[in-house]
Each structure stands twice: as C-alpha cells, then as structure tokens.
Amino acid sequence: MDVFSNFGPAVIFMVVLGGALAALIALALRKLHVHEDPRIEQVEEMLPHANCGACGYPGCRAFAEATVKGEALPSRCTVNTAEANQDIADFLGVSMGQQEKIVARLACQGGKHVARMRARYEGVPTCRAAVMAGGGGKACAWGCLGLGDCDRACDFDAIHMNEFGLPVVDEDKCVACNDCVVACPLDLFSLQPVSHKLWVACKSLAEGDQALAECEVACTGCARCAADAPEGLIQIIDNLAVIDYSKNHLATPIAIERCPTGAIVWIEDQQVRKGAAAKKIVRKSPLPITPT
Amino acid sequence: MTPLLPNLAHRLRPTFSHGVHPEENKHYTADKPITRFPFPPELVLLLSQHAGKPSVPLVKPGQEVVRGEPIARADGFMSVPLHAPATGVVKRIDLVPTAKGPRKPALILQVHPGESQEILYGAPRDVEAMTPKEIVQAVQDAGLVGLGGAAFPTHVKLSPPPGDTVDTILINGCECEPFLTTDHRLMVEQADDLIRGTRILMKAMGAPRAIIGTEDNKPDAAAALEKALPADGSISVKMVQTKYPQGAEKMLATALVGREIPSGKYPSSVGLGVFNVATVEQMGALLPWRRGVIERVVTVTGPGIAKPGNYLVALGTPLRFILERLGYTGSARYLITGGPMMGDTVSSLDVPITKGCGGFLVLRPEDLERYRVARTYPCIRCGKCVEACPLHLNPCLLGKLAYKGRYEEMEEKHHLLDCFECGSCSFVCPAGIPLVQYFRIAKSQNREAKAKAKAVPA
C-alpha cells in the first residue's frame, strides 16, 4: 500500500508539468511560426525528385523554392518532360520559359579500332588515375581513355561504353545533369542543345600529320569545313575546327561533306552522319600498342 | 669491427618516426663520377618546367641563340625564366608530351652540330657584396627551382611570409629515393660549389647556421663535405638514418633539429629553410657568373639500361636520345622519370629532361615481378600502412573512403592534403592496394570540383 500512497502527488506533478510544457509549445508555435508558401511543397511534388543539380540549385526542394519565388522558370528542370514543366508553370501562373532538349555530347570518336596506343596503362581502372599516370597510354593526349568514369557517374543510365571503348549517350535518357562533364578528367563531355546538329567530335590540338598518325578520325585542321560552311560559322583555332554556335542557324550538313576523316559530324535524331569524303572505317579489332 | 657496432651507430642516428626502407639499389651508379652527356640534335625545352606559371618565350622561330642565353622570361613572381642549354636555332614552338601526361608548349631548339660546351653568356659578379633582396632577384633570374623533383621556384622559398624569421637552413642531401645518386655524386664532387651556395642562402635568409643532412649510406659524401666546410663552424654536416622518406621537408626538419612543421605551413613558420643539395650546388655555381640553369645531373639507371651512370644532361634532351646512346635491353618496358617511389611513369619516349628530373629509371618486367600482386585484395585493416606513414595519417581509412568516393570527407576530416604522396603506404600494403593512386584521384577530383564551384556563380 505504501507504494500507491506516493502515486497521487507524482501523477499531479506530471500532469501539471505536461500541461505547462504543452502551453509553452503552443505559445512557441504561434510566436515562432514561419510562414511558408504551401505551393513550394506542391511544386516539389511535381518535380522529378532526381536531386541531380542540373538546374544549378542544390536539389529539387531549392529549385521549387526558386520557382515559387519567381527566380527561376520551370523549364530549368531538364529532367522533367516539357508537359510536366508546363503543369508547374500553369499551377504557378508563370510562363514555362524556353525548353530545349539538352544532352551531353562527347568530343571524341577515337575508339580502340582507330586511335593508336603508345603504352599500356596498369593501375586503378579509372580515367582520372590514368590521366595522372603519364596520360594513360593513348597516343592522342586529348582523346577518350575509355575507362568509363562517365558511365559510373551517370545516375540516369544514359551512358554506356560501346565495343570500341567509347561512351555512347542515350539521348532519351540523358537529362543534362552535368555529372559526366564533371567526371571526365579530359573535359570531353559538354552539354549541348539538340539543335546544335553540327558537331566537331575531336579535341586534338596536334598538327595535321601527327593528329592523323595518332588517330584515324582526328581533326587535322585542314579547314575544308570552314571553307564550305557559311562565313564565320567554323574557324580553325590551334589545328582544330571550332564551331561558333551563336551562328548555329546558318549550319547545314554541307560543312561535313568534304571532311577527310569524319571528325566533323551532323547529329540529327541520335543519328551521327559523316560526310561523303570521310574515310570508311571497316576495322573492328583494336589497334596494337605502338610505342612512340 | 664487429658487424654490431656500425649497426648500433646507425640505430643511434637521428631520424623521424615511421617510414619504410626499400632496397636502395644505389650500387648501379653510386661510384660513377658525373660525366657530360652529348647534345641531342634537337632539344625540347618545356615552357613549364617548374611549379607556377609557364615562362613566356623571348625568342621567335628562326632565331639563333647561344648557350646560356635567356630564351623565355618569368611570368610574374610564381615563375622563372628559361635559358638556352646549347647554341643553335629555335625551330618552332610545339606541343610536346610531358612526363605527367598532358601536352604542353615547348621551344624546339636545333643544336648546331659540333657545338662546344663552353658557356658564352654571363659575366662575373661579386656575390659577397649583394644584398639579400638582390640575391632573391638573382636566384629568380637564374631560373632556379627545387631540383630535387618538386621544381618549386627557389626564390619564392627565399622570400618567407612577413613575420617569419629563419634561423637555420637545412640542406637536404639525403636522397632517400632508391636508385638515385645525383645528390650523392654532387656532394662528393662539387662540395665547394655546394658550400658557396649554402653561404649565399644563409645571407639571403639571414640565417646564422646551416646544416647539411645526409643519410648514413653516403659516408664518402659526408667526408667530402667535411673537408670543404668553412672554419667558422656556421655550416655543419649531420648524418641521419637511411630511411625513406628521410629527404622530405617535414621529415628532415624532425630528424635534424627536432622541429615539427605544422600542417599547411611553410618551414619558415618554425624558423627553417629547407633546400635540396642540387639546388644549392647550382646556386653556388651559377650566381657568381650571372648564369642560368641549363643542365642538370641525371642518374640514368636501372637493370634495363646498358651503361648506367650519373650524367650532366642538357635540359630538353629527349629520353629517346638517352636510351639510344646508353643502350637498353630489349625487354626494358617500364620507364620512370625521377625515383621509383615518387617519380612519373612516362608513356612516350619524346618526353624531355626537365629541371625537376633527377633520375631516369629503366626497369624490365622481371624486376617488378617480385612486387606484383596478382590482384588487389580487400583491406583487412592490418595497419601496416598506418605504421609506415611518415605523417601519421591513416592511409587505411583514407583508402576505404576513396574507394567509396567520399573525397570531400577525406579532405575535411582526415587531412588528405597533408599527404605528399611518398608512396610508403602503397609500398607496404600486403593487399596490393594502390593507395597513393587513390589519394591522387581524390585530390584531383576535389581540386576540380572546387574550381568548378568557383566558376559557377551561385
């Protein structure tokens, strides 16, 4: 019985304490309430939850806040479909903004069957490690090493290494999240709107003959594309054709026709087209290692 | 003498804690005097042979230059000029392969056949009468960089941050890298220049004393230096234990004067200046003549080379020329510039000798067979790497984090940036995990991420 005699005061104390704390919390809820736009929550629901950062904001939540505040237009989310972004725009009563499909593109075509190797790389099988160990053994110092850092970095399963050790971007899956651009130690990837159909798939700054000795599909800087294209669209800078995309509306497939190596290509609907003069590559097997 | 006694003497010598002891392999070239190496038909002079901004060419293609003439100027304070190593004609400026991998611009100098080795450029001057400021400028004009391998501009080290006073200069003659003997031969043969250079250094930094540290596997070098020491006792020679990486700045400071250089700080913060023997020797040889660095001693060695030795090679000599001249065995397949622990594997024979390149190592596959692990086994936290790390880092933990790609955590919580990639952890790892390579990936990734974060405005 002694045990229960102490019960009463304890229960009363706990009830009073609970009540006091509850009152404090209720007060704090009123005093410290932060008004948050309920639309943020709803916009976030409409976003893809990829948290990829392609929009430039740290995750979908931050992007939702920015769109509600009017700092960003819904089209900045490249992962959403245009329809979904239109829904967000309608919901917020803002314009969606220009949305053009942007994809990651590789500026190299030098697979194992066309690009020479001058040494064999042994070590951690990542491109970044290979680049630091004497450049990785590829004769061309600018070319893709094919160890797949981009493949591993892609969260959307949009990059796959093909039989020649080159990454192939599945444009349907690519959301332009920028991860492969950051992952590639040679900066071969860049984000391009699909309307950039004319594309120089090479980064070699080597002088013509040497570039050709290193890789059969290298840009030799012969300037035929620059001559054939409308004035000012293509320039040869340091032995490499460079396209001025501010004049992209002038681009036609004519520029690629006389390219002797097929380094400049026309990409339309995921089909890569080389010019008629481009050397035909029939070899499928890798080239042997030839020390230089 | 019983074998115990020298061993005891060795044990009592000062050193740092941890570290490893790889096979020295210095017998190939330790007793070979420095000999001159002929000029190749074409020298390939990289414009960035040093840490910092590349030099800016002063010459145009087609221009004739004489041996010793400046051909490129320094671009700002973190840069040094470049001098023509031979008389000849500048052919062109071209992108050439480098030991690190990426192609960099270089001046191609066609050497006049039958050119003499006489240096026609320069004029004597009185070094004794120069002020410290003039010395710093003269060191930059000479194109001096850390010839031990890092190629950090020497004049920058001579200008410590304001507030730091240097009381002791440490000259690093340890040469802890296996195979290499350039510093050893320099100490034996060029002791006078080395002492002169040390005196210039002491004056420039206002330090009253200097200590030349050398490992106890080079008693002849210590003896040669003892003979050349000045009578006033300001310079001394101290032998330290033969252990890798004894020659690293922080290790040497601990071994010689018992001071610890704090993480992320310069040696001057604890009153020290640390310089490599080859750098100081060149300083003593060049400054009194207003000359620039045009050649350096390179240990060409390894079981794969037919005539190993210590050669005075003109900067810009392609590795191919060295290999062809000295002869190599057919199975020579692994080429390393620098030492085997910290050097770079080269993937092209067109890579030229640069200011920071003190060794050229040629190995055959059979030489590496012993060290090859069939595959990389998982880390079982045996702790061998922890025992080896001279900086008392935890390579095992760092390796695990790197494997998972948690690079930022490595830098923020586990002192990744203190690692100077000496390779001790990879060397001892029984599982064959290439730890240093992981750390280099992590550093490179972090550096790039930071640069990109800076480039994109929030």
PDB file of C-alpha atoms in Angstrom, chain B residues 197-383:
ATOM      1  CA  GLY B 197      75.603  28.137 -52.411  1.00  0.00           C
ATOM      2  CA  THR B 198      74.895  27.491 -48.740  1.00  0.00           C
ATOM      3  CA  ARG B 199      76.609  30.729 -47.771  1.00  0.00           C
ATOM      4  CA  ILE B 200      74.566  32.660 -50.334  1.00  0.00           C
ATOM      5  CA  LEU B 201      71.404  31.076 -48.938  1.00  0.00           C
ATOM      6  CA  MET B 202      72.339  31.946 -45.358  1.00  0.00           C
ATOM      7  CA  LYS B 203      72.916  35.522 -46.376  1.00  0.00           C
ATOM      8  CA  ALA B 204      69.674  35.775 -48.354  1.00  0.00           C
ATOM      9  CA  MET B 205      67.572  34.439 -45.487  1.00  0.00           C
ATOM     10  CA  GLY B 206      69.622  35.979 -42.674  1.00  0.00           C
ATOM     11  CA  ALA B 207      70.202  32.603 -41.057  1.00  0.00           C
ATOM     12  CA  PRO B 208      73.281  32.234 -38.831  1.00  0.00           C
ATOM     13  CA  ARG B 209      73.665  28.491 -39.312  1.00  0.00           C
ATOM     14  CA  ALA B 210      73.138  25.773 -41.839  1.00  0.00           C
ATOM     15  CA  ILE B 211      73.040  22.010 -41.522  1.00  0.00           C
ATOM     16  CA  ILE B 212      73.650  19.668 -44.415  1.00  0.00           C
ATOM     17  CA  GLY B 213      71.829  16.419 -43.751  1.00  0.00           C
ATOM     18  CA  THR B 214      72.822  13.230 -45.466  1.00  0.00           C
ATOM     19  CA  GLU B 215      71.876   9.600 -44.963  1.00  0.00           C
ATOM     20  CA  ASP B 216      74.454   7.309 -43.409  1.00  0.00           C
ATOM     21  CA  ASN B 217      74.706   5.206 -46.559  1.00  0.00           C
ATOM     22  CA  LYS B 218      76.815   8.004 -48.060  1.00  0.00           C
ATOM     23  CA  PRO B 219      79.821   8.329 -45.719  1.00  0.00           C
ATOM     24  CA  ASP B 220      82.054   9.449 -48.610  1.00  0.00           C
ATOM     25  CA  ALA B 221      79.759  12.405 -49.308  1.00  0.00           C
ATOM     26  CA  ALA B 222      79.868  13.460 -45.669  1.00  0.00           C
ATOM     27  CA  ALA B 223      83.670  13.142 -45.671  1.00  0.00           C
ATOM     28  CA  ALA B 224      83.998  15.258 -48.820  1.00  0.00           C
ATOM     29  CA  LEU B 225      81.756  17.925 -47.341  1.00  0.00           C
ATOM     30  CA  GLU B 226      83.618  17.956 -44.019  1.00  0.00           C
ATOM     31  CA  LYS B 227      86.775  18.846 -45.919  1.00  0.00           C
ATOM     32  CA  ALA B 228      85.128  21.793 -47.653  1.00  0.00           C
ATOM     33  CA  LEU B 229      83.375  23.270 -44.604  1.00  0.00           C
ATOM     34  CA  PRO B 230      84.328  26.831 -43.643  1.00  0.00           C
ATOM     35  CA  ALA B 231      86.392  27.311 -40.489  1.00  0.00           C
ATOM     36  CA  ASP B 232      83.834  29.472 -38.655  1.00  0.00           C
ATOM     37  CA  GLY B 233      81.646  26.472 -37.892  1.00  0.00           C
ATOM     38  CA  SER B 234      78.433  28.023 -39.191  1.00  0.00           C
ATOM     39  CA  ILE B 235      77.824  25.098 -41.530  1.00  0.00           C
ATOM     40  CA  SER B 236      77.786  21.550 -40.272  1.00  0.00           C
ATOM     41  CA  VAL B 237      77.205  18.133 -41.739  1.00  0.00           C
ATOM     42  CA  LYS B 238      74.936  15.702 -39.961  1.00  0.00           C
ATOM     43  CA  MET B 239      74.295  12.079 -40.808  1.00  0.00           C
ATOM     44  CA  VAL B 240      70.800  10.713 -40.401  1.00  0.00           C
ATOM     45  CA  GLN B 241      69.403   7.209 -40.649  1.00  0.00           C
ATOM     46  CA  THR B 242      68.958   5.736 -44.074  1.00  0.00           C
ATOM     47  CA  LYS B 243      65.210   5.537 -44.280  1.00  0.00           C
ATOM     48  CA  TYR B 244      62.541   6.577 -46.737  1.00  0.00           C
ATOM     49  CA  PRO B 245      61.265   9.398 -46.961  1.00  0.00           C
ATOM     50  CA  GLN B 246      64.080  10.998 -44.966  1.00  0.00           C
ATOM     51  CA  GLY B 247      64.522  13.703 -47.610  1.00  0.00           C
ATOM     52  CA  ALA B 248      61.027  15.104 -47.270  1.00  0.00           C
ATOM     53  CA  GLU B 249      60.927  18.618 -45.851  1.00  0.00           C
ATOM     54  CA  LYS B 250      58.968  17.733 -42.720  1.00  0.00           C
ATOM     55  CA  MET B 251      60.883  14.534 -42.021  1.00  0.00           C
ATOM     56  CA  LEU B 252      64.243  16.237 -42.357  1.00  0.00           C
ATOM     57  CA  ALA B 253      63.240  19.043 -40.027  1.00  0.00           C
ATOM     58  CA  THR B 254      62.266  16.472 -37.403  1.00  0.00           C
ATOM     59  CA  ALA B 255      65.432  14.444 -37.834  1.00  0.00           C
ATOM     60  CA  LEU B 256      67.948  17.299 -37.913  1.00  0.00           C
ATOM     61  CA  VAL B 257      66.636  19.902 -35.488  1.00  0.00           C
ATOM     62  CA  GLY B 258      63.646  18.195 -33.879  1.00  0.00           C
ATOM     63  CA  ARG B 259      61.136  20.775 -35.067  1.00  0.00           C
ATOM     64  CA  GLU B 260      57.757  19.900 -36.451  1.00  0.00           C
ATOM     65  CA  ILE B 261      56.461  21.929 -39.373  1.00  0.00           C
ATOM     66  CA  PRO B 262      52.741  22.455 -38.728  1.00  0.00           C
ATOM     67  CA  SER B 263      50.198  21.171 -41.202  1.00  0.00           C
ATOM     68  CA  GLY B 264      49.670  23.538 -44.098  1.00  0.00           C
ATOM     69  CA  LYS B 265      52.522  25.830 -43.035  1.00  0.00           C
ATOM     70  CA  TYR B 266      55.877  26.664 -44.609  1.00  0.00           C
ATOM     71  CA  PRO B 267      59.116  25.586 -42.918  1.00  0.00           C
ATOM     72  CA  SER B 268      59.798  29.273 -42.221  1.00  0.00           C
ATOM     73  CA  SER B 269      56.999  29.220 -39.625  1.00  0.00           C
ATOM     74  CA  VAL B 270      59.325  27.251 -37.353  1.00  0.00           C
ATOM     75  CA  GLY B 271      62.421  29.194 -38.396  1.00  0.00           C
ATOM     76  CA  LEU B 272      63.676  26.822 -41.054  1.00  0.00           C
ATOM     77  CA  GLY B 273      64.527  26.936 -44.722  1.00  0.00           C
ATOM     78  CA  VAL B 274      64.824  23.570 -46.449  1.00  0.00           C
ATOM     79  CA  PHE B 275      66.611  23.237 -49.788  1.00  0.00           C
ATOM     80  CA  ASN B 276      67.856  20.393 -51.915  1.00  0.00           C
ATOM     81  CA  VAL B 277      71.580  19.797 -52.392  1.00  0.00           C
ATOM     82  CA  ALA B 278      71.372  20.047 -56.184  1.00  0.00           C
ATOM     83  CA  THR B 279      69.570  23.393 -55.981  1.00  0.00           C
ATOM     84  CA  VAL B 280      72.149  24.828 -53.613  1.00  0.00           C
ATOM     85  CA  GLU B 281      75.026  23.497 -55.685  1.00  0.00           C
ATOM     86  CA  GLN B 282      73.595  25.158 -58.793  1.00  0.00           C
ATOM     87  CA  MET B 283      73.136  28.371 -56.838  1.00  0.00           C
ATOM     88  CA  GLY B 284      76.787  28.360 -55.837  1.00  0.00           C
ATOM     89  CA  ALA B 285      77.872  27.581 -59.370  1.00  0.00           C
ATOM     90  CA  LEU B 286      75.630  29.986 -61.291  1.00  0.00           C
ATOM     91  CA  LEU B 287      75.136  33.120 -59.215  1.00  0.00           C
ATOM     92  CA  PRO B 288      78.744  34.365 -59.287  1.00  0.00           C
ATOM     93  CA  TRP B 289      78.577  34.166 -63.114  1.00  0.00           C
ATOM     94  CA  ARG B 290      75.075  35.543 -63.728  1.00  0.00           C
ATOM     95  CA  ARG B 291      74.196  32.301 -65.430  1.00  0.00           C
ATOM     96  CA  GLY B 292      71.006  30.283 -65.601  1.00  0.00           C
ATOM     97  CA  VAL B 293      70.158  26.621 -65.114  1.00  0.00           C
ATOM     98  CA  ILE B 294      70.870  24.940 -68.437  1.00  0.00           C
ATOM     99  CA  GLU B 295      71.803  21.422 -67.467  1.00  0.00           C
ATOM    100  CA  ARG B 296      71.438  19.094 -64.538  1.00  0.00           C
ATOM    101  CA  VAL B 297      72.826  15.841 -63.247  1.00  0.00           C
ATOM    102  CA  VAL B 298      70.563  12.926 -64.059  1.00  0.00           C
ATOM    103  CA  THR B 299      71.084   9.409 -62.748  1.00  0.00           C
ATOM    104  CA  VAL B 300      70.291   7.147 -65.664  1.00  0.00           C
ATOM    105  CA  THR B 301      69.974   3.765 -64.045  1.00  0.00           C
ATOM    106  CA  GLY B 302      68.114   0.541 -63.577  1.00  0.00           C
ATOM    107  CA  PRO B 303      68.684  -3.055 -64.673  1.00  0.00           C
ATOM    108  CA  GLY B 304      67.260  -2.250 -68.093  1.00  0.00           C
ATOM    109  CA  ILE B 305      69.977   0.195 -69.119  1.00  0.00           C
ATOM    110  CA  ALA B 306      73.299  -0.988 -70.526  1.00  0.00           C
ATOM    111  CA  LYS B 307      75.522   1.868 -69.311  1.00  0.00           C
ATOM    112  CA  PRO B 308      74.077   3.310 -66.111  1.00  0.00           C
ATOM    113  CA  GLY B 309      75.737   6.409 -64.708  1.00  0.00           C
ATOM    114  CA  ASN B 310      75.439   9.968 -63.481  1.00  0.00           C
ATOM    115  CA  TYR B 311      75.320  12.279 -66.457  1.00  0.00           C
ATOM    116  CA  LEU B 312      75.311  16.029 -66.807  1.00  0.00           C
ATOM    117  CA  VAL B 313      72.465  16.296 -69.287  1.00  0.00           C
ATOM    118  CA  ALA B 314      71.358  19.429 -71.110  1.00  0.00           C
ATOM    119  CA  LEU B 315      67.760  20.359 -70.247  1.00  0.00           C
ATOM    120  CA  GLY B 316      65.406  19.352 -73.013  1.00  0.00           C
ATOM    121  CA  THR B 317      67.254  16.191 -74.013  1.00  0.00           C
ATOM    122  CA  PRO B 318      64.563  13.683 -75.069  1.00  0.00           C
ATOM    123  CA  LEU B 319      64.523  10.359 -73.230  1.00  0.00           C
ATOM    124  CA  ARG B 320      64.737   8.588 -76.586  1.00  0.00           C
ATOM    125  CA  PHE B 321      68.195  10.083 -77.217  1.00  0.00           C
ATOM    126  CA  ILE B 322      69.414   8.999 -73.785  1.00  0.00           C
ATOM    127  CA  LEU B 323      68.109   5.476 -74.283  1.00  0.00           C
ATOM    128  CA  GLU B 324      69.664   5.147 -77.719  1.00  0.00           C
ATOM    129  CA  ARG B 325      73.020   6.495 -76.565  1.00  0.00           C
ATOM    130  CA  LEU B 326      73.315   4.333 -73.486  1.00  0.00           C
ATOM    131  CA  GLY B 327      71.718   1.214 -74.859  1.00  0.00           C
ATOM    132  CA  TYR B 328      68.918  -0.695 -73.251  1.00  0.00           C
ATOM    133  CA  THR B 329      67.928  -4.308 -73.031  1.00  0.00           C
ATOM    134  CA  GLY B 330      65.145  -5.441 -75.274  1.00  0.00           C
ATOM    135  CA  SER B 331      62.695  -6.155 -72.516  1.00  0.00           C
ATOM    136  CA  ALA B 332      63.097  -2.723 -70.909  1.00  0.00           C
ATOM    137  CA  ARG B 333      59.497  -1.720 -70.672  1.00  0.00           C
ATOM    138  CA  TYR B 334      58.994   0.488 -67.652  1.00  0.00           C
ATOM    139  CA  LEU B 335      60.394   3.999 -67.848  1.00  0.00           C
ATOM    140  CA  ILE B 336      60.239   6.285 -64.851  1.00  0.00           C
ATOM    141  CA  THR B 337      61.481   9.856 -64.578  1.00  0.00           C
ATOM    142  CA  GLY B 338      62.551  10.618 -61.028  1.00  0.00           C
ATOM    143  CA  GLY B 339      62.835   7.907 -58.436  1.00  0.00           C
ATOM    144  CA  PRO B 340      60.814   4.692 -58.243  1.00  0.00           C
ATOM    145  CA  MET B 341      58.810   5.844 -55.214  1.00  0.00           C
ATOM    146  CA  MET B 342      57.606   9.265 -56.318  1.00  0.00           C
ATOM    147  CA  GLY B 343      58.612   9.502 -59.980  1.00  0.00           C
ATOM    148  CA  ASP B 344      56.344   9.583 -63.009  1.00  0.00           C
ATOM    149  CA  THR B 345      55.881   6.663 -65.373  1.00  0.00           C
ATOM    150  CA  VAL B 346      56.321   8.040 -68.844  1.00  0.00           C
ATOM    151  CA  SER B 347      54.251   6.816 -71.735  1.00  0.00           C
ATOM    152  CA  SER B 348      56.252   8.421 -74.531  1.00  0.00           C
ATOM    153  CA  LEU B 349      59.958   8.474 -75.400  1.00  0.00           C
ATOM    154  CA  ASP B 350      59.636  12.042 -76.645  1.00  0.00           C
ATOM    155  CA  VAL B 351      59.362  13.299 -73.075  1.00  0.00           C
ATOM    156  CA  PRO B 352      62.307  15.654 -72.424  1.00  0.00           C
ATOM    157  CA  ILE B 353      64.502  16.057 -69.344  1.00  0.00           C
ATOM    158  CA  THR B 354      63.251  18.949 -67.241  1.00  0.00           C
ATOM    159  CA  LYS B 355      64.678  20.897 -64.318  1.00  0.00           C
ATOM    160  CA  GLY B 356      62.930  18.705 -61.768  1.00  0.00           C
ATOM    161  CA  CYS B 357      64.003  15.408 -63.271  1.00  0.00           C
ATOM    162  CA  GLY B 358      66.917  13.951 -61.289  1.00  0.00           C
ATOM    163  CA  GLY B 359      66.661  10.395 -62.451  1.00  0.00           C
ATOM    164  CA  PHE B 360      65.678   8.229 -65.350  1.00  0.00           C
ATOM    165  CA  LEU B 361      64.940   4.680 -64.362  1.00  0.00           C
ATOM    166  CA  VAL B 362      64.574   1.807 -66.814  1.00  0.00           C
ATOM    167  CA  LEU B 363      63.081  -1.392 -65.473  1.00  0.00           C
ATOM    168  CA  ARG B 364      62.355  -4.769 -67.013  1.00  0.00           C
ATOM    169  CA  PRO B 365      59.170  -6.709 -66.291  1.00  0.00           C
ATOM    170  CA  GLU B 366      61.167  -9.282 -64.289  1.00  0.00           C
ATOM    171  CA  ASP B 367      62.412  -6.566 -61.918  1.00  0.00           C
ATOM    172  CA  LEU B 368      58.878  -5.774 -60.909  1.00  0.00           C
ATOM    173  CA  GLU B 369      57.721  -9.378 -60.710  1.00  0.00           C
ATOM    174  CA  ARG B 370      58.527  -9.568 -57.019  1.00  0.00           C
ATOM    175  CA  TYR B 371      56.370  -6.571 -56.170  1.00  0.00           C
ATOM    176  CA  ARG B 372      53.454  -7.525 -58.330  1.00  0.00           C
ATOM    177  CA  VAL B 373      50.358  -8.751 -56.547  1.00  0.00           C
ATOM    178  CA  ALA B 374      48.160 -10.937 -58.715  1.00  0.00           C
ATOM    179  CA  ARG B 375      45.162  -8.883 -57.830  1.00  0.00           C
ATOM    180  CA  THR B 376      44.139  -6.268 -55.304  1.00  0.00           C
ATOM    181  CA  TYR B 377      42.831  -7.944 -52.174  1.00  0.00           C
ATOM    182  CA  PRO B 378      40.382  -6.301 -49.794  1.00  0.00           C
ATOM    183  CA  CYS B 379      41.793  -4.219 -46.961  1.00  0.00           C
ATOM    184  CA  ILE B 380      41.674  -6.105 -43.655  1.00  0.00           C
ATOM    185  CA  ARG B 381      42.900  -3.121 -41.613  1.00  0.00           C
ATOM    186  CA  CYS B 382      46.175  -4.784 -40.748  1.00  0.00           C
ATOM    187  CA  GLY B 383      47.571  -1.330 -40.096  1.00  0.00           C
TER     188      GLY B 383
END
